[in-house]
GROMACS .gro file of C-alpha atoms in nm:
model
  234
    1UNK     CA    1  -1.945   1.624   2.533
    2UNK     CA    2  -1.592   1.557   2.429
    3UNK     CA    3  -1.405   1.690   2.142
    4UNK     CA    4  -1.480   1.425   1.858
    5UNK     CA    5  -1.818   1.342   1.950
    6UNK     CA    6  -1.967   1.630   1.694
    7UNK     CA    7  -1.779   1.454   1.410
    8UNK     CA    8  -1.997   1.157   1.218
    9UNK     CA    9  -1.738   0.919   1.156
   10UNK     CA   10  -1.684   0.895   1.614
   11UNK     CA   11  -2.051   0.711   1.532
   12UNK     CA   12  -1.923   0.441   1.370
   13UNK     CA   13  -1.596   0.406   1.525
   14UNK     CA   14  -1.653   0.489   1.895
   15UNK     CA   15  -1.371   0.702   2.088
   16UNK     CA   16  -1.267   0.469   2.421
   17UNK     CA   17  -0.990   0.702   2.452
   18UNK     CA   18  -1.142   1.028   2.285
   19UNK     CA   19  -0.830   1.253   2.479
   20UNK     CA   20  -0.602   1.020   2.212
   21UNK     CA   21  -0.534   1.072   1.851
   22UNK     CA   22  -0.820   0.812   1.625
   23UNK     CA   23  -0.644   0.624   1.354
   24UNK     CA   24  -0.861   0.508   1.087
   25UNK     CA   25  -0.657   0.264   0.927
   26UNK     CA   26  -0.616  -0.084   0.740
   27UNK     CA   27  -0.228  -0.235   0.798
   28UNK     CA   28  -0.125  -0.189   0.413
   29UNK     CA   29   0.175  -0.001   0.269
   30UNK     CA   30  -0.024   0.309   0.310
   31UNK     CA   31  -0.146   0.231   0.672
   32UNK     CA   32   0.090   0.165   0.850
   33UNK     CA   33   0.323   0.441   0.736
   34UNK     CA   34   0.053   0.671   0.994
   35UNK     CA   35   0.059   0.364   1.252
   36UNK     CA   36   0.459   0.330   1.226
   37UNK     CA   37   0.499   0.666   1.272
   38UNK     CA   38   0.303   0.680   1.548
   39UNK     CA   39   0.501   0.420   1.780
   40UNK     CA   40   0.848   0.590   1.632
   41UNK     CA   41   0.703   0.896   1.827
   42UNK     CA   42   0.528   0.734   2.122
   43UNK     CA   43   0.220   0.950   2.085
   44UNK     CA   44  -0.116   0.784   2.257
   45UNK     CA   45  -0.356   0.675   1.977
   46UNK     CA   46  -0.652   0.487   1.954
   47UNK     CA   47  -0.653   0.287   1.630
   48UNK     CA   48  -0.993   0.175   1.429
   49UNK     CA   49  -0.979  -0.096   1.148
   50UNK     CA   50  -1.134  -0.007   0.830
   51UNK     CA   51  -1.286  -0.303   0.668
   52UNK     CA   52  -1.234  -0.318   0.295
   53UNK     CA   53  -1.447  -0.603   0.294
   54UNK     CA   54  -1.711  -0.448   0.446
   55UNK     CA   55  -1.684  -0.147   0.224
   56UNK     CA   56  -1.609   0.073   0.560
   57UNK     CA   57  -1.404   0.360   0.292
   58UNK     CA   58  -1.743   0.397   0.155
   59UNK     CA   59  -1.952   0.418   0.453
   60UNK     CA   60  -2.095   0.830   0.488
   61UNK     CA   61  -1.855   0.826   0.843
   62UNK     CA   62  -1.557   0.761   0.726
   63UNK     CA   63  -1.652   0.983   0.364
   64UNK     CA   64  -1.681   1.236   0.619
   65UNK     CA   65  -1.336   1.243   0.756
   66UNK     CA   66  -1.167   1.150   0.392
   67UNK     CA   67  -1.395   1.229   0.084
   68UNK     CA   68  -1.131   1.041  -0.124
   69UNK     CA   69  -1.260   0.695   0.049
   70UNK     CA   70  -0.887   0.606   0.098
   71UNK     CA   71  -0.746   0.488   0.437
   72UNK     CA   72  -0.524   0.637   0.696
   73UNK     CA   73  -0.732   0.943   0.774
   74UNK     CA   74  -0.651   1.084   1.182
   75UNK     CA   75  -0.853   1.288   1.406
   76UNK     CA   76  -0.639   1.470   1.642
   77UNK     CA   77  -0.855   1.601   1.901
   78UNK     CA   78  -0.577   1.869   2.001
   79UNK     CA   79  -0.459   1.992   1.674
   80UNK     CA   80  -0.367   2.356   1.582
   81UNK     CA   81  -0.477   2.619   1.865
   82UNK     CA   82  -0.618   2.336   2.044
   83UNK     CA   83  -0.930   2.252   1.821
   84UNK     CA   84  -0.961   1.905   1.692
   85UNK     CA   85  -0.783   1.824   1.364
   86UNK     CA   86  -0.923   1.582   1.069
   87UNK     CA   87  -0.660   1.505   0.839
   88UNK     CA   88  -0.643   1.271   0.540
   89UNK     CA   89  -0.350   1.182   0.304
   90UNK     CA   90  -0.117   0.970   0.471
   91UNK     CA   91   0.220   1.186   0.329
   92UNK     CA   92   0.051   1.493   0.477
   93UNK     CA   93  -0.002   1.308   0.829
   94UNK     CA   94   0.365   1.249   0.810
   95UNK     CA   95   0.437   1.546   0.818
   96UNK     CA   96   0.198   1.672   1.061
   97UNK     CA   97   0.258   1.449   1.363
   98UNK     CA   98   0.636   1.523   1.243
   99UNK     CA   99   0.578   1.906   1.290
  100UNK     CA  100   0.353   1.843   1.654
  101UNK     CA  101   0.628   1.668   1.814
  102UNK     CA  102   0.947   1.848   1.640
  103UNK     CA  103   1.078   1.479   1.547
  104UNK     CA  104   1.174   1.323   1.226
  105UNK     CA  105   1.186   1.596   1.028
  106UNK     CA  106   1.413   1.927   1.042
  107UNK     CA  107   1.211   2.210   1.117
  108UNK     CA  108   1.346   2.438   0.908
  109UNK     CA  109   1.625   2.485   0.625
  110UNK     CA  110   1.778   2.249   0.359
  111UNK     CA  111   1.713   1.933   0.526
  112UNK     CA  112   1.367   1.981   0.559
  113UNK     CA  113   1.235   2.032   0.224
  114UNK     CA  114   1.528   1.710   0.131
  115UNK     CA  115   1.317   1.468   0.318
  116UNK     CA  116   0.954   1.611   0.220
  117UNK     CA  117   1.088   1.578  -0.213
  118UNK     CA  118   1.140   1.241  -0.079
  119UNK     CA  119   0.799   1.167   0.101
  120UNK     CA  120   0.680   1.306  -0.274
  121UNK     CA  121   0.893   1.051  -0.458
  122UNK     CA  122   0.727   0.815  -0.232
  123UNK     CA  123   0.390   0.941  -0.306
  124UNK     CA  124   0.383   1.023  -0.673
  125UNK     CA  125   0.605   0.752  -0.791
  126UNK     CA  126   0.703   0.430  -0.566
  127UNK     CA  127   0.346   0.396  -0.409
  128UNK     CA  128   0.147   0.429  -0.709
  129UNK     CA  129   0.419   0.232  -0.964
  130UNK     CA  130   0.486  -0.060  -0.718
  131UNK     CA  131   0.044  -0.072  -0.683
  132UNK     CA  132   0.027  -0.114  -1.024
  133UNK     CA  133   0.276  -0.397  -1.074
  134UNK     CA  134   0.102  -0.546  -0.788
  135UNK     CA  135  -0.205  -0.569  -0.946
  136UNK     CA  136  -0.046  -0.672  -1.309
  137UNK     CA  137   0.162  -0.936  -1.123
  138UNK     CA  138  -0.053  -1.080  -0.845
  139UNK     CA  139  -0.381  -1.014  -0.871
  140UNK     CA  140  -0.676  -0.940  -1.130
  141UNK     CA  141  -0.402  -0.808  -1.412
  142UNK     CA  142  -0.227  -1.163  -1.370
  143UNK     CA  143  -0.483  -1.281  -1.601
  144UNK     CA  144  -0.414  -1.069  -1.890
  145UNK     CA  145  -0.247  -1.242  -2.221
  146UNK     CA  146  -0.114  -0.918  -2.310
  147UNK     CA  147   0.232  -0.876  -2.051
  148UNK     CA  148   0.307  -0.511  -2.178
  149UNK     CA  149   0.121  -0.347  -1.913
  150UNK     CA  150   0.304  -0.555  -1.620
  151UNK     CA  151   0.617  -0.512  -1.837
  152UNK     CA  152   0.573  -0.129  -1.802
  153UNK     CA  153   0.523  -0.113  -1.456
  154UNK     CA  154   0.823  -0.352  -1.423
  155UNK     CA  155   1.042  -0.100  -1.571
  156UNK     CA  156   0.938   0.191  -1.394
  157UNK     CA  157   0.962   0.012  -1.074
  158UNK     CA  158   1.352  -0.097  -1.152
  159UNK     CA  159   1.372   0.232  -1.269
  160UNK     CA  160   1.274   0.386  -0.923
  161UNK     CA  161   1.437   0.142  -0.690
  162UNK     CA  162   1.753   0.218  -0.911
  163UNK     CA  163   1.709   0.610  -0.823
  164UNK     CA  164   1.636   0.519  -0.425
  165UNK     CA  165   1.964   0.258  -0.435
  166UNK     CA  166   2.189   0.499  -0.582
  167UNK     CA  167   2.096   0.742  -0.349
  168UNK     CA  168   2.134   0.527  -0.059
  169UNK     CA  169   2.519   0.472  -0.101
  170UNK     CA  170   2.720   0.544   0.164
  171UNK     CA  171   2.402   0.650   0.354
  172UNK     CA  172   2.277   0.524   0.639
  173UNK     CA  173   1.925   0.640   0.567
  174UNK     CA  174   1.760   0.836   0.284
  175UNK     CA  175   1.816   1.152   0.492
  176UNK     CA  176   2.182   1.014   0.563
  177UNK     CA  177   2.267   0.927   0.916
  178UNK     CA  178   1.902   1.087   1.062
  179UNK     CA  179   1.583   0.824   1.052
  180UNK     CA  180   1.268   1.040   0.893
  181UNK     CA  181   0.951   1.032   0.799
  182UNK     CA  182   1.114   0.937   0.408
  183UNK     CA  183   1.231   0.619   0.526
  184UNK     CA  184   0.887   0.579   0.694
  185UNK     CA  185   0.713   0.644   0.394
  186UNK     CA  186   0.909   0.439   0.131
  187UNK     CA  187   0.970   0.166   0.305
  188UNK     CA  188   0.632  -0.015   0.390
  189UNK     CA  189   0.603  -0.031  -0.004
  190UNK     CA  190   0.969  -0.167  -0.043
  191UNK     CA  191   0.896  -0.470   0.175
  192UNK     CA  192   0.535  -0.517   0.007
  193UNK     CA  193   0.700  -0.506  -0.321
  194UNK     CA  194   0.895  -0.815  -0.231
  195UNK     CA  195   0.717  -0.978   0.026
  196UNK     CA  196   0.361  -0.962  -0.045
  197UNK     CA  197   0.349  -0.848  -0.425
  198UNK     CA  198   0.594  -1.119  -0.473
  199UNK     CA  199   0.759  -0.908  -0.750
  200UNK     CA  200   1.156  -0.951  -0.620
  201UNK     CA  201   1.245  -1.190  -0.854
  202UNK     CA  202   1.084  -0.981  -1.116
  203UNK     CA  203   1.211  -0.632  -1.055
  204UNK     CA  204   1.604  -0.812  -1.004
  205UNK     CA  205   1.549  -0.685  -0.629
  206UNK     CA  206   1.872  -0.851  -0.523
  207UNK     CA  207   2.058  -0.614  -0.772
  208UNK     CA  208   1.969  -0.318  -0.525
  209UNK     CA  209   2.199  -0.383  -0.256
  210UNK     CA  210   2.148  -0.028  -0.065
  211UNK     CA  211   1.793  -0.034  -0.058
  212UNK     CA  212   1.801  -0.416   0.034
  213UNK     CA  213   2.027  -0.351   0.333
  214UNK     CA  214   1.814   0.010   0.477
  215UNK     CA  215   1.487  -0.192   0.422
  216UNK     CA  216   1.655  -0.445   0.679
  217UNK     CA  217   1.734  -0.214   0.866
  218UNK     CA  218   1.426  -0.070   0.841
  219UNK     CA  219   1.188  -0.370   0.963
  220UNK     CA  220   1.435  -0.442   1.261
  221UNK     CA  221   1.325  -0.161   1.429
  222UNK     CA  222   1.134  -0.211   1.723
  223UNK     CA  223   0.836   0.067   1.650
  224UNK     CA  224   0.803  -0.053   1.259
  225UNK     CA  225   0.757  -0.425   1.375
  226UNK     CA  226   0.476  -0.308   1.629
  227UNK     CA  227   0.336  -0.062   1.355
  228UNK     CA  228   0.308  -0.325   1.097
  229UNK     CA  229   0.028  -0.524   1.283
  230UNK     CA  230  -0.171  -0.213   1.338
  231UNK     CA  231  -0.494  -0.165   1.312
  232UNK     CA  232  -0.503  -0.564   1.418
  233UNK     CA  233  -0.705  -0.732   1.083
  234UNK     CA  234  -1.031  -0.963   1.239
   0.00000   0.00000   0.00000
């Protein structure tokens, strides 16, 4: 009996590689932060597409990794002492597989807690703001008459990217010249805000030069372009 095999969800989504870390994931903003992350690091994984269409995030297995029915979730079957780790959140898994392999993020001191307030400006504000314009702008909220909801979630998403772009000057990265897990975690919802939110135009994203030129930056990278088509959709 390996590892995983006493843990429900490894019923549903079979372990081929059960020595590997099991990504339960869906390629969104969220998503691929964890599957990004991964190929920055090189770790083996074994990624399993959850099916929103299928309602997978509501099936008991994957409840049972992630009560809050929200994709990534991991299952690191050497985490801590060597037992197997479930983990949910995907600004927590950041920093996990950041403190397993001593990479992209300081271990200790000032620059350490600098890029995790910025994984939390991610989490509380960009993700969550930028989600709700996308669903005011493009999707069921496009239908509303009333434009004062998408109008406030316009402003608080200039507002944001103004904060991020301002920072950015004369830096290379959020963390200045050092790639991290806060340019791993903003990012993915950067380029979804333009690309498929279709909000640029909207937010005036051409007026944020700095985080326009880190966000190329950003999807040149060799592990981000592999990350971003991971788990593969069917």
């Amino acid at each position: 009996m390996n590892a995983l095999s006493t843990f429900p969800i490894s019923e549903k989504w079979p372990a081929q590689h059960p020595e590997r870390i099991q990504l339960y994931s869906l390629p969104t903003p969220n998503g691929v932060k964890v599957s990004i992350m991964l190929e920055e690091l090189g770790l083996p994984y074994e990624p399993h597409l959850v099916r929103f269409d299928a309602n997978d995030q509501l099936s008991p297995a994957f409840l049972s990794l992630n009560p809050n029915n929200k994709i990534p979730a991991i299952l690191d079957p050497n985490g801590p002492d060597g037992a197997p780790l479930p983990l949910f959140e995907s600004g927590a898994i950041l920093i996990y597989l950041a403190d397993k392999t001593g990479q992209l993020l300081a271990r200790s001191g000032a620059a350490r807690y600098e890029a995790i307030q910025w994984v939390m400006f991610q989490m509380g504000g960009i993700g969550p703001m930028f989600g709700q314009l996308g669903f005011f702008h493009k999707f069921a909220g496009k239908e509303y008459e009333d434009k004062r909801p998408r109008d406030r979630y316009v402003a608080e998403s200039k507002r944001l990217l103004n904060v991020l772009d301002q920072h950015l000057a004369g830096r290379t990265w959020i963390m200045g010249d050092d790639y991290s897990i806060a340019d791993i975690a903003t990012f993915p919802w950067v380029r979804n805000l333009v690309g498929f939110y279709e909000a640029g135009d909207l937010v005036g994203f051409d007026s944020f030069s700095n985080v326009k030129r880190v966000l190329d930056a950003f999807v040149a990278r060799p592990a981000v372009q592999r990350g971003l088509e991971i788990p593969k959709r069917v």
